[in-house]
Coordinates of C-alpha atoms and ligand atoms in Angstrom, one line a residue:
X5 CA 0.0 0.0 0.0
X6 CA 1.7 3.5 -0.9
X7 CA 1.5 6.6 1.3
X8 CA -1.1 7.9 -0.8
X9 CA -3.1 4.7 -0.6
X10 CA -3.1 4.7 2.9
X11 CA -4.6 8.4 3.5
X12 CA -7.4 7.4 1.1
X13 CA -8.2 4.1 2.8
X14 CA -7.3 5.2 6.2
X15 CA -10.2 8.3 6.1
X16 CA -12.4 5.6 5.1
X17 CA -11.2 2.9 7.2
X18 CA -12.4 6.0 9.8
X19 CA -15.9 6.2 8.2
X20 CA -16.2 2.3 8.4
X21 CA -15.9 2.5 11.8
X22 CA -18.0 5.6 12.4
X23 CA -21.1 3.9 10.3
X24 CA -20.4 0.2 11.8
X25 CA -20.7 2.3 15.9
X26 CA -23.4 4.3 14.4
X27 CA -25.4 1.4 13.2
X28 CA -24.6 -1.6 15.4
X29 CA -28.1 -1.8 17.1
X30 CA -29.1 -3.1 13.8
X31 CA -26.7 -6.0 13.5
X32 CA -27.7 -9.3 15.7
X33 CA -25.5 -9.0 18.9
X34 CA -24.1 -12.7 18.8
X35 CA -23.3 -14.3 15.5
X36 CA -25.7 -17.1 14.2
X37 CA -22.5 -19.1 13.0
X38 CA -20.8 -22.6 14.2
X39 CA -17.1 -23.8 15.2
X40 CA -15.0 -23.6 11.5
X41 CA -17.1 -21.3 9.7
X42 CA -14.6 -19.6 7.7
X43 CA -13.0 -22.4 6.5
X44 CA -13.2 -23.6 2.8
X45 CA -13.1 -27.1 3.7
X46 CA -16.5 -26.3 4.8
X47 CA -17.7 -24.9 1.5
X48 CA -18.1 -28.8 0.5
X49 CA -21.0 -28.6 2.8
X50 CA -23.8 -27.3 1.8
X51 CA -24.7 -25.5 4.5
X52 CA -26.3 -22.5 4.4
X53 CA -23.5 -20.1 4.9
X54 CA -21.1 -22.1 2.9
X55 CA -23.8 -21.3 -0.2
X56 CA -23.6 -17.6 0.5
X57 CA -20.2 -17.2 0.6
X58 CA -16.5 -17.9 -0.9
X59 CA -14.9 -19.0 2.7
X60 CA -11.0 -18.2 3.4
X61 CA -9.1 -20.4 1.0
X62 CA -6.7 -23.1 2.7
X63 CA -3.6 -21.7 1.4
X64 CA -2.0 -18.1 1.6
X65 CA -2.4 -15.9 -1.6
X66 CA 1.0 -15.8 -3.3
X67 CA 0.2 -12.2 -5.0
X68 CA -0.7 -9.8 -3.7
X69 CA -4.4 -8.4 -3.3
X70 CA -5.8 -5.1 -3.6
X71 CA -7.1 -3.5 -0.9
X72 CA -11.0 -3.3 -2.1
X73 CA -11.2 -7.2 -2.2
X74 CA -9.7 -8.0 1.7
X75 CA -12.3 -5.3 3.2
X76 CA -15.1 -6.5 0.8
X77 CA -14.0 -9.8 2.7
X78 CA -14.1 -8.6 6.1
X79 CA -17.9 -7.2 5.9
X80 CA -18.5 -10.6 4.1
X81 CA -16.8 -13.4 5.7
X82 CA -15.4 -11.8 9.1
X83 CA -18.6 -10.0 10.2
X84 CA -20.7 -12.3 10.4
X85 CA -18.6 -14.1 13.1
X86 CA -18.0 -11.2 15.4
X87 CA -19.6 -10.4 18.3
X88 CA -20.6 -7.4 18.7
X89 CA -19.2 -6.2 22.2
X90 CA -20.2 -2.3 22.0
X91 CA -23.7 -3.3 20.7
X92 CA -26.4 -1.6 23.4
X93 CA -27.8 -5.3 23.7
X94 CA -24.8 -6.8 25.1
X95 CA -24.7 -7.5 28.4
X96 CA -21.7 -10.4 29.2
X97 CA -19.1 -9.9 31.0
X98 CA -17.9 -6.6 31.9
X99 CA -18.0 -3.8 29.4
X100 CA -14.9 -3.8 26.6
X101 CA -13.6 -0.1 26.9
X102 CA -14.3 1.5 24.1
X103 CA -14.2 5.8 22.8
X104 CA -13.3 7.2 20.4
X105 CA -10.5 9.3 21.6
X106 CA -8.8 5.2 22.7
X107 CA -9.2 4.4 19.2
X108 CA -7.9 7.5 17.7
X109 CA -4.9 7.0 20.0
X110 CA -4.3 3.2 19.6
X111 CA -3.9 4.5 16.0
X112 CA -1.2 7.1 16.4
X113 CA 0.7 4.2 19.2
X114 CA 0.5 1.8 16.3
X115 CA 1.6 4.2 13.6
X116 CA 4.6 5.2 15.8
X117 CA 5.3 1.6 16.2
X118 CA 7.8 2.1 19.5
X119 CA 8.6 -1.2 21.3
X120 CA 9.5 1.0 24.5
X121 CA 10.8 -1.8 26.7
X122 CA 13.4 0.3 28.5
X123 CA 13.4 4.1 28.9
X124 CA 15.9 4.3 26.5
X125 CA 14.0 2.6 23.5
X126 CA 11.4 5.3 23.8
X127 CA 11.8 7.9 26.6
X128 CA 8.0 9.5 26.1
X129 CA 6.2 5.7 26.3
X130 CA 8.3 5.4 30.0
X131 CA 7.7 8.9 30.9
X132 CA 4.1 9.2 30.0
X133 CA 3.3 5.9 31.3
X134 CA 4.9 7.0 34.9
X135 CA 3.1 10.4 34.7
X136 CA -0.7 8.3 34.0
X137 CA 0.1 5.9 36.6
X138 CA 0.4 8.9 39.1
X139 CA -2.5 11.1 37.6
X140 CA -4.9 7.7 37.3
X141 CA -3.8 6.4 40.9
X142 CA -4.6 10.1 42.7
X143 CA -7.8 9.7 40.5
X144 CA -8.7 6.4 42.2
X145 CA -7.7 7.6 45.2
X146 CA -5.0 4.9 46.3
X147 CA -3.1 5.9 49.6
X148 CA 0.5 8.1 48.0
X149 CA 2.8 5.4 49.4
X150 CA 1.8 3.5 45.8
X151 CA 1.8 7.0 43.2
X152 CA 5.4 6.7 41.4
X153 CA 5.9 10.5 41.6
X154 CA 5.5 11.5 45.4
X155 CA 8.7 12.5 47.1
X156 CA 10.6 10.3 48.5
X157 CA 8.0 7.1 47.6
X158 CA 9.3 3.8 46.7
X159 CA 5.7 3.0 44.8
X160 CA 5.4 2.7 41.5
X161 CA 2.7 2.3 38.6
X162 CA 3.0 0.0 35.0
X163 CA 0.4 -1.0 33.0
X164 CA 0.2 -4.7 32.1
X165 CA -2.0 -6.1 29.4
X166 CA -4.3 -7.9 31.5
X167 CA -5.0 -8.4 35.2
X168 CA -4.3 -12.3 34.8
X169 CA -0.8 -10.4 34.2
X170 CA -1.2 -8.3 37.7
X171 CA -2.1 -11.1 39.6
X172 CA 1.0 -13.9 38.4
X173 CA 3.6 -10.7 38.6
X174 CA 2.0 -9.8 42.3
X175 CA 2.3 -13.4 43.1
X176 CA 5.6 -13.8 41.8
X177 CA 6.6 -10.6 43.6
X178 CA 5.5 -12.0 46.9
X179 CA 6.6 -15.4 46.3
X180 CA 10.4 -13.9 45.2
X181 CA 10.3 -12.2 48.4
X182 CA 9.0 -14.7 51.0
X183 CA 11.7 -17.0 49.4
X184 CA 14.8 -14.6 50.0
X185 CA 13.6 -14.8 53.8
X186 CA 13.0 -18.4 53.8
X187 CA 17.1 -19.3 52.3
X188 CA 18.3 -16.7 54.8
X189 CA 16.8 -18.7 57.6
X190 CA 16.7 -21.8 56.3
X191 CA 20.1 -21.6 54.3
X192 CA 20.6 -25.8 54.2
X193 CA 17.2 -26.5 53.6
X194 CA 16.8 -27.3 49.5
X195 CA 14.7 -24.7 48.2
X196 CA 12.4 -27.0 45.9
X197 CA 11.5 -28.1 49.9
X198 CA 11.0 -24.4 50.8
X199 CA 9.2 -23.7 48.0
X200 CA 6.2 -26.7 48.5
X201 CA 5.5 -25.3 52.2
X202 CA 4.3 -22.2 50.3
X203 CA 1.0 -21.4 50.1
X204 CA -1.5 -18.4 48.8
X205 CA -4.9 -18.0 50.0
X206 CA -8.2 -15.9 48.1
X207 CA -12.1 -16.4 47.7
X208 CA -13.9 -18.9 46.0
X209 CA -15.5 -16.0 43.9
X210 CA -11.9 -15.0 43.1
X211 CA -10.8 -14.6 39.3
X212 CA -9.8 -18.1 37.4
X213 CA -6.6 -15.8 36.6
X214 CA -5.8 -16.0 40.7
X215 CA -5.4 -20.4 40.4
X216 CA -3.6 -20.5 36.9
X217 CA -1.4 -18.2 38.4
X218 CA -0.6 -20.7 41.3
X219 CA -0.4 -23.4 38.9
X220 CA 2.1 -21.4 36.9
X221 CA 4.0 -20.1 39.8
X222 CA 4.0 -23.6 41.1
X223 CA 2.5 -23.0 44.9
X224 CA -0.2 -24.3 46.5
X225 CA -3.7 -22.2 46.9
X226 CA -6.5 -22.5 49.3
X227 CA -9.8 -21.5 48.1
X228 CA -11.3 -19.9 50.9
X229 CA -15.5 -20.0 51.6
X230 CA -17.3 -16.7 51.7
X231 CA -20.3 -15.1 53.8
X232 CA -24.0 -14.9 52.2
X233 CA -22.8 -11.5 51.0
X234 CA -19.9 -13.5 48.6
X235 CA -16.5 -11.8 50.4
X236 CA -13.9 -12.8 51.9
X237 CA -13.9 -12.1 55.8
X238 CA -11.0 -11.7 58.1
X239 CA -12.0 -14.4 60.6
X240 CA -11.9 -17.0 57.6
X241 CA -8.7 -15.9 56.4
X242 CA -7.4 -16.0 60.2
X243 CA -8.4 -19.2 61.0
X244 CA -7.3 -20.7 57.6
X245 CA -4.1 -19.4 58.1
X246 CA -3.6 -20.8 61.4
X247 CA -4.5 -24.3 60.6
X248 CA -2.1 -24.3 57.5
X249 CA 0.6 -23.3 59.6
X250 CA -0.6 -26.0 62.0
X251 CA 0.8 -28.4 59.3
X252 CA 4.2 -26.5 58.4
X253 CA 3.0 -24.7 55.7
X254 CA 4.1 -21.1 54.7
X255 CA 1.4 -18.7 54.2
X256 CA 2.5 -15.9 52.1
X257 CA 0.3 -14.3 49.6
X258 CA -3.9 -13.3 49.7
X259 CA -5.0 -11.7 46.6
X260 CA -8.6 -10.4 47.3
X261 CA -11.0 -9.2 44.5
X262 CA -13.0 -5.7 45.1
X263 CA -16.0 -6.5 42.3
X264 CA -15.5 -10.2 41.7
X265 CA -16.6 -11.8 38.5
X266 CA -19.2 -13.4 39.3
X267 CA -21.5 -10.7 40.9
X268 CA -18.9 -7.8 42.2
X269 CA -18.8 -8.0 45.4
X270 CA -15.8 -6.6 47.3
X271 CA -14.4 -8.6 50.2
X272 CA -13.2 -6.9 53.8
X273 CA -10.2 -5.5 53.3
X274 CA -10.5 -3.9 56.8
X275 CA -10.6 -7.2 58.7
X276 CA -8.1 -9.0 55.7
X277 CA -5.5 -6.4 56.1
X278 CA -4.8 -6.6 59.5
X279 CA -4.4 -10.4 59.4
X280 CA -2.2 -9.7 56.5
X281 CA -0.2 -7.6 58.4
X282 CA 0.0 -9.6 61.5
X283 CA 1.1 -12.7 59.7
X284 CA 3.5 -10.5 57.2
X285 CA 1.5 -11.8 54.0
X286 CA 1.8 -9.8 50.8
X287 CA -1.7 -8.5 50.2
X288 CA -3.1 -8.2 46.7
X289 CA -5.7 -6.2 45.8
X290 CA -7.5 -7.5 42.1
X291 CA -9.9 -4.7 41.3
X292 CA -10.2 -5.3 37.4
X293 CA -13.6 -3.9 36.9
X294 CA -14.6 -2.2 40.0
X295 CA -11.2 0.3 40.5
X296 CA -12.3 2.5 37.4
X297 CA -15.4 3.3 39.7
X298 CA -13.1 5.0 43.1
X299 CA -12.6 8.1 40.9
X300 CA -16.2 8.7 42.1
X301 CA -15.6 9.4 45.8
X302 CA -19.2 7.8 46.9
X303 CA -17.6 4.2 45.7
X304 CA -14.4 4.6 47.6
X305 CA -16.0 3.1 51.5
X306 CA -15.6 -0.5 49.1
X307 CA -12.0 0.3 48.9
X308 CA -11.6 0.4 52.6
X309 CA -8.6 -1.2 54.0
X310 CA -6.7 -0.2 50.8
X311 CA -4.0 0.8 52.6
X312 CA -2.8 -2.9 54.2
X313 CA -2.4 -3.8 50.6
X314 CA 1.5 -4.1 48.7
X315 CA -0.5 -4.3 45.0
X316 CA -3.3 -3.5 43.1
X317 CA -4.9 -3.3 39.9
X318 CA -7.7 -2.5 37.5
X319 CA -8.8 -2.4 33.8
X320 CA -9.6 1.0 32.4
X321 CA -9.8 -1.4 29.6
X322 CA -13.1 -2.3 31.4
X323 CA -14.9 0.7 33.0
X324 CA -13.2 3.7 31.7
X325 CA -13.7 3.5 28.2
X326 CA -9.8 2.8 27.0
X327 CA -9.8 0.0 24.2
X328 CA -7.9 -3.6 24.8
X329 CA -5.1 -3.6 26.2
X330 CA -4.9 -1.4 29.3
X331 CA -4.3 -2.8 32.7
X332 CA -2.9 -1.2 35.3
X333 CA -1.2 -2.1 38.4
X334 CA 0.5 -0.2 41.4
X335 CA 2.8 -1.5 43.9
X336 CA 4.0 -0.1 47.7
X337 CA 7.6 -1.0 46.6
X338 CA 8.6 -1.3 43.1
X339 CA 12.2 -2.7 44.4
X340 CA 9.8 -6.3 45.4
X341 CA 8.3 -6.0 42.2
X342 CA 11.2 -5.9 40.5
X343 CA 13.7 -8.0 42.0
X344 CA 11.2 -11.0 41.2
X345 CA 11.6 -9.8 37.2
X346 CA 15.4 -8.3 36.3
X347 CA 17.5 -10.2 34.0
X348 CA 19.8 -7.6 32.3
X349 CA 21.6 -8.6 29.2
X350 CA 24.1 -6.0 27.7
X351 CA 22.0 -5.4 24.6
X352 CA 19.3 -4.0 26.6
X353 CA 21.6 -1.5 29.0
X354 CA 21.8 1.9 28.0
X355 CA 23.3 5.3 29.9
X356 CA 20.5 6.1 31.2
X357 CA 20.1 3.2 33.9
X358 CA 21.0 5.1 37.3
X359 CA 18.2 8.0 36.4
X360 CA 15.3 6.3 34.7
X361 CA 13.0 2.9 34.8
X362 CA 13.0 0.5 32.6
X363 CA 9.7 -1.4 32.5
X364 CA 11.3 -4.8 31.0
X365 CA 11.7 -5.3 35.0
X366 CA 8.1 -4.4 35.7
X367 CA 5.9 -7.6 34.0
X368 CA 6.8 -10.6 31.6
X369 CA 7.3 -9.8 28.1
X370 CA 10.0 -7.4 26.7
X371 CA 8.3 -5.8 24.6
X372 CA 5.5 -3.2 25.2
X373 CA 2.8 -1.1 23.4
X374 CA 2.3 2.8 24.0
X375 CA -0.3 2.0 26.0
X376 CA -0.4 5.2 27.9
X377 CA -1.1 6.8 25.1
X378 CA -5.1 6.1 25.4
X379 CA -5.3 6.4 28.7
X380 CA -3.7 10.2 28.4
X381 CA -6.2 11.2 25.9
X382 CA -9.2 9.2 26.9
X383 CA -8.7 11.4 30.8
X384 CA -8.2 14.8 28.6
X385 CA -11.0 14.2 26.2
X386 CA -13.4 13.4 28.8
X387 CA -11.8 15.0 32.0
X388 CA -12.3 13.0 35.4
X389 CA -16.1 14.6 35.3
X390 CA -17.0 13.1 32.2
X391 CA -15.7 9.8 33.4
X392 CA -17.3 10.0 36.5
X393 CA -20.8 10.6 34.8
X394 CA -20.2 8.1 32.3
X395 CA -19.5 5.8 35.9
X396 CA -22.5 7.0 37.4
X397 CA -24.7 6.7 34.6
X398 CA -24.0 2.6 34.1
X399 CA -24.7 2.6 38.0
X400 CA -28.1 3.7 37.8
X401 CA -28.8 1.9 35.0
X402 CA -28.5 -0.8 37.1
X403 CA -30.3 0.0 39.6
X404 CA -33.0 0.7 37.5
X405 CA -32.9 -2.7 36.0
X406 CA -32.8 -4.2 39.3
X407 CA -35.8 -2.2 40.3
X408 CA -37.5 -4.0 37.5
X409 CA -36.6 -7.6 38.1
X410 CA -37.1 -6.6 41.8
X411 CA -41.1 -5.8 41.1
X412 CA -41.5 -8.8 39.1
X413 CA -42.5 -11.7 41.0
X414 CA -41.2 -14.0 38.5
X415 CA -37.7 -13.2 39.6
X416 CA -35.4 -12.7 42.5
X417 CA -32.4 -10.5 42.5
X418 CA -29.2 -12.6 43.8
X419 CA -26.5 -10.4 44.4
X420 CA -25.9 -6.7 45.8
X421 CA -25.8 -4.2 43.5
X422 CA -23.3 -1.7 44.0
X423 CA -22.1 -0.8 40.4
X424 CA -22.9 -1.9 36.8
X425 CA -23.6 -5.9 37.7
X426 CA -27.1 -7.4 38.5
X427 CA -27.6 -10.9 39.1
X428 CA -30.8 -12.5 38.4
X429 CA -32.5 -15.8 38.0
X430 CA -35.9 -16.8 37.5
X431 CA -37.5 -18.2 40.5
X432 CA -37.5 -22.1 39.8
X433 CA -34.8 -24.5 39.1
X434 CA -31.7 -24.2 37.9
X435 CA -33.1 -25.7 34.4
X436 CA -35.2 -23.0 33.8
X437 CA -32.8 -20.5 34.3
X438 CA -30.4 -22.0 31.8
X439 CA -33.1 -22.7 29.2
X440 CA -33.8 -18.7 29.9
X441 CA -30.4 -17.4 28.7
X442 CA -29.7 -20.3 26.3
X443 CA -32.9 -18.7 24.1
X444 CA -32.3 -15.2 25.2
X445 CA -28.7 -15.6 23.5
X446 CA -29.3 -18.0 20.6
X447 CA -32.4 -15.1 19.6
X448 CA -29.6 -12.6 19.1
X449 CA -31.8 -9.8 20.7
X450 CA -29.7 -9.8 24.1
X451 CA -26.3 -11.1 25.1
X452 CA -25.7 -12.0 28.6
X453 CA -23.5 -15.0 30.6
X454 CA -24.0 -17.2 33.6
X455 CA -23.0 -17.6 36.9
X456 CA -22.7 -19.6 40.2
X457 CA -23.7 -18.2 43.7
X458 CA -24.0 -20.7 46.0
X459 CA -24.3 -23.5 43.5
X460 CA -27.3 -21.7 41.9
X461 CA -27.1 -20.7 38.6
X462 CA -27.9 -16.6 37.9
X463 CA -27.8 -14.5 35.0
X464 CA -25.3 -11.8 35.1
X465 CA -27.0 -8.5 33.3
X466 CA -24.2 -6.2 33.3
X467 CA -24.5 -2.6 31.6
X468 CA -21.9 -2.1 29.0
X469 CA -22.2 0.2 26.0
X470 CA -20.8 3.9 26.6
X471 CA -24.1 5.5 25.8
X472 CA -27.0 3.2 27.6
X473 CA -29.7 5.0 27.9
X474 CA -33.1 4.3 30.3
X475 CA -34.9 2.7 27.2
X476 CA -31.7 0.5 26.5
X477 CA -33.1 -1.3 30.1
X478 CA -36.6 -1.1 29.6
X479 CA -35.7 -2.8 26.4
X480 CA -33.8 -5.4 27.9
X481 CA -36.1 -6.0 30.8
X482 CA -39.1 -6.5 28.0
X483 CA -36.9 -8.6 26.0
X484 CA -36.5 -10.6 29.4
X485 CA -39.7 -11.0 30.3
X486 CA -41.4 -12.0 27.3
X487 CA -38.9 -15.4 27.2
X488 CA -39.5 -15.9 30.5
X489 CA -43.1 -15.9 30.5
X490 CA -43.0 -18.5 27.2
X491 CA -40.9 -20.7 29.3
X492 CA -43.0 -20.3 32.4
X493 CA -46.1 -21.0 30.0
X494 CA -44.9 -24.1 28.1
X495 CA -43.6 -25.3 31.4
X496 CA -47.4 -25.2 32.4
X497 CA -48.7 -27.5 29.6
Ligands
LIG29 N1 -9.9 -10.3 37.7 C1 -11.2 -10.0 37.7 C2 -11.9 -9.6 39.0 C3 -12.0 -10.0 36.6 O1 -13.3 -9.7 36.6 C4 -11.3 -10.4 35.4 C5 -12.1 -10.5 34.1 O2 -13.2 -10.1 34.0 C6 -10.0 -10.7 35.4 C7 -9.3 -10.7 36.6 C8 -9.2 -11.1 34.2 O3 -9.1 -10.0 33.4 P1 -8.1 -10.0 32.1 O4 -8.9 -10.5 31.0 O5 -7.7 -8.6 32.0 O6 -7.0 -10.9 32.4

């Protein structure tokens, strides 16, 4: 593609996207496709899809192709397959960040095309990065012994790509550090020994990410049980403790979720934190969706305790509108971080060492996107009012939709809803429920997922789209209750 190509197709690439946000509500919000559908092989069949289209060949084109025929093929043959994540039906998950000023900037990152693993290889991507770590952190208001750019701190800020990432470089921060302690005491004990006493301790409602990164960092977890409210209480982390050290094990790491998965609750940091303390246990603090939601003050009280904790992270990628990938992380000394991560070849040195940070130490891969980038224009574009309405707004959304559910006696509401999350289910078995959202989703109208509380399976309705609006819940909430009264009504025959 020459330059002048690529300022013609660019400015329409940009009206593509404008016209595919503008129109999504039109499209179907999950894709009516099955497992393979894009490949030729297929195109034997004579399935429906397979008739309408000229699938992905099974070889690589040896020439080159012009521009018009691959985006012809995207609308054609990729479309159909996505999912459309910023659609005002979708309600899985969290919400996907998503603005245009993130876009716009991912664009500039990638156009720059900086690999800025050390300060040297791009001084702006380590300099803005500290800079948004420090502005975002104050935002959230996190206590100043994590912001990177307080006198005299020893806290520091990165962003990772995801907060699996925050969780296996907190554990191996904690584990690194319990393990220097445990070959200074123990200096003739073999440390493969040392290192199977070890063991880490969070919430059954904690993220999957929290176990694979046991299993990766090769220490034992307990799963600990919850109250009726889903958190984790001090007492239960107290008494766990105490029995594992009953039988020679090492506690040494607790990573606690403020706005789990499954319904967003937010276990006691003021009761977990002292234990922490009194035990000398590295606390973790996962707040991937919930942390975006402390730059309103009235959200902070769930943070409580914040300050017992060595590190902690959210998404903006999830509730302050910055696109994939954006996941930030703060720790109370960036010399524990690090220690667990340096490995310093000559080719990566530079002059600059004694007066500037390299983030190569700071996660797992070497190289790293200009991530900062988004978050730095997606704060100016909206300012920390705009963000906090756009927070706000999803918030009452939700209450409104859990008004609704609330005044219908066909349902009961199954969770506590502090933020964007309700969690509903039909009252009735579990059967009902899941034949509920397995014909909500395959109709296309609505998109939501399930989930376990107290071995009971819910419906997670979570708002989403930047722009929901009251009719985008009364919408939903019809949609809702029309399946369920069919089901309820067939299930009477
Ligand atoms: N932690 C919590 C509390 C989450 O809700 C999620 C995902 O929703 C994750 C971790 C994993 O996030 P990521 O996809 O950024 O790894």
């Amino acid at each position: 593609m020459s330059r002048s190509e690529f300022r013609k197709h660019g400015k329409e690439t940009v009206d593509y996207i404008a016209d595919y946000l503008e129109t999504i509500h039109k499209r179907r919000v999950v894709p009516a496709i099955e497992p393979g559908y894009l490949k030729a092989s297929n195109s034997r069949d004579k399935n429906f899809m397979c008739m309408l289209f000229d699938l992905i060949p099974s070889e690589a084109p040896q020439r080159p192709e012009s521009w018009e025929t691959v985006i012809d093929d995207f609308e054609r043959l990729i479309m159909p397959g996505v999912t459309h994540w910023q659609h005002p039906r979708f309600h899985a998950y969290f919400p996907a960040g998503n603005s245009f000023p993130s876009i716009l900037a991912d664009m500039i990152s990638d156009a720059l095309g900086c690999v800025g693993f050390s300060w040297a290889a791009c001084p702006a991507m380590t300099e803005l990065e500290l800079i948004m770590l420090d502005w975002f952190g104050k935002m959230i208001g996190l206590p100043k012994e994590f912001l990177p750019l307080t006198e005299g701190s020893k806290g520091g800020g990165v962003i990772q790509s995801s907060a699996s990432e925050c969780n296996f470089v907190s554990l191996l921060a904690a584990r690194f550090e319990v393990m220097k302690e445990l070959r200074q005491r123990f200096p003739f004990v073999e440390e493969g020994l040392l290192l199977s006493k070890l063991i880490a301790y969070c919430s059954k409602e904690a993220h999957s990410s929290v176990e694979k990164a046991c299993m990766i960092g090769m220490v034992k977890l307990r799963i600990l049980e919850t109250d009726s409210r889903f958190r984790l209480r001090g007492d239960t982390l107290r008494n766990a403790i105490q029995e594992d050290r009953n039988l020679g094990l090492i506690p040494f790491f607790v990573s606690t979720t403020l706005g789990t998965t499954s319904c967003c609750s937010f276990d006691v940091l003021s009761e977990i934190g002292p234990v922490c303390q009194q035990n000398e246990l590295w606390l973790h603090v996962d707040a991937a969706y919930a942390g975006s939601s402390f730059i309103c003050p009235e959200f902070r009280y769930l943070m409580s305790g914040i300050e017992y904790a060595m590190s902690f992270n959210t998404n903006p990628n999830k509730f302050l509108l910055v696109n994939f990938d954006c996941s930030t992380m703060w720790v109370k000394d960036r010399f524990k971080l690090t220690q667990a991560l340096v490995v310093d070849p000559l080719y990566l040195q530079h002059s600059w060492m004694d007066k500037s940070i390299d983030y190569r130490h700071w996660g797992i891969p070497l190289s790293r996107r200009f991530r900062s980038l988004k978050l730095w224009f997606v704060i100016r574009m909206y300012g920390i009012e705009g963000l906090q309405s756009y927070i706000r707004e999803h918030c009452r959304l939700a209450k409104k939709m859990e008004a609704l559910l609330a005044a219908d006696s066909k349902f009961e509401i199954c969770n506590d809803v502090f933020l964007g999350l309700v969690c509903f289910r039909m009252r009735g078995s579990d059967d009902l429920n899941q034949q509920l959202l397995t014909r909500l989703n395959s109709s296309g109208r609505l998109h939501m997922v399930p989930a376990s509380l107290n071995d009971r399976f819910v419906i997670r309705f979570c708002v989403c789209a930047e722009n929901a609006m009251d009719d985008d819940i009364l919408h939903a909430y019809d949609i809702i209750n029309q399946f369920a009264q069919h089901i309820l009504h067939e299930n009477a025959k």
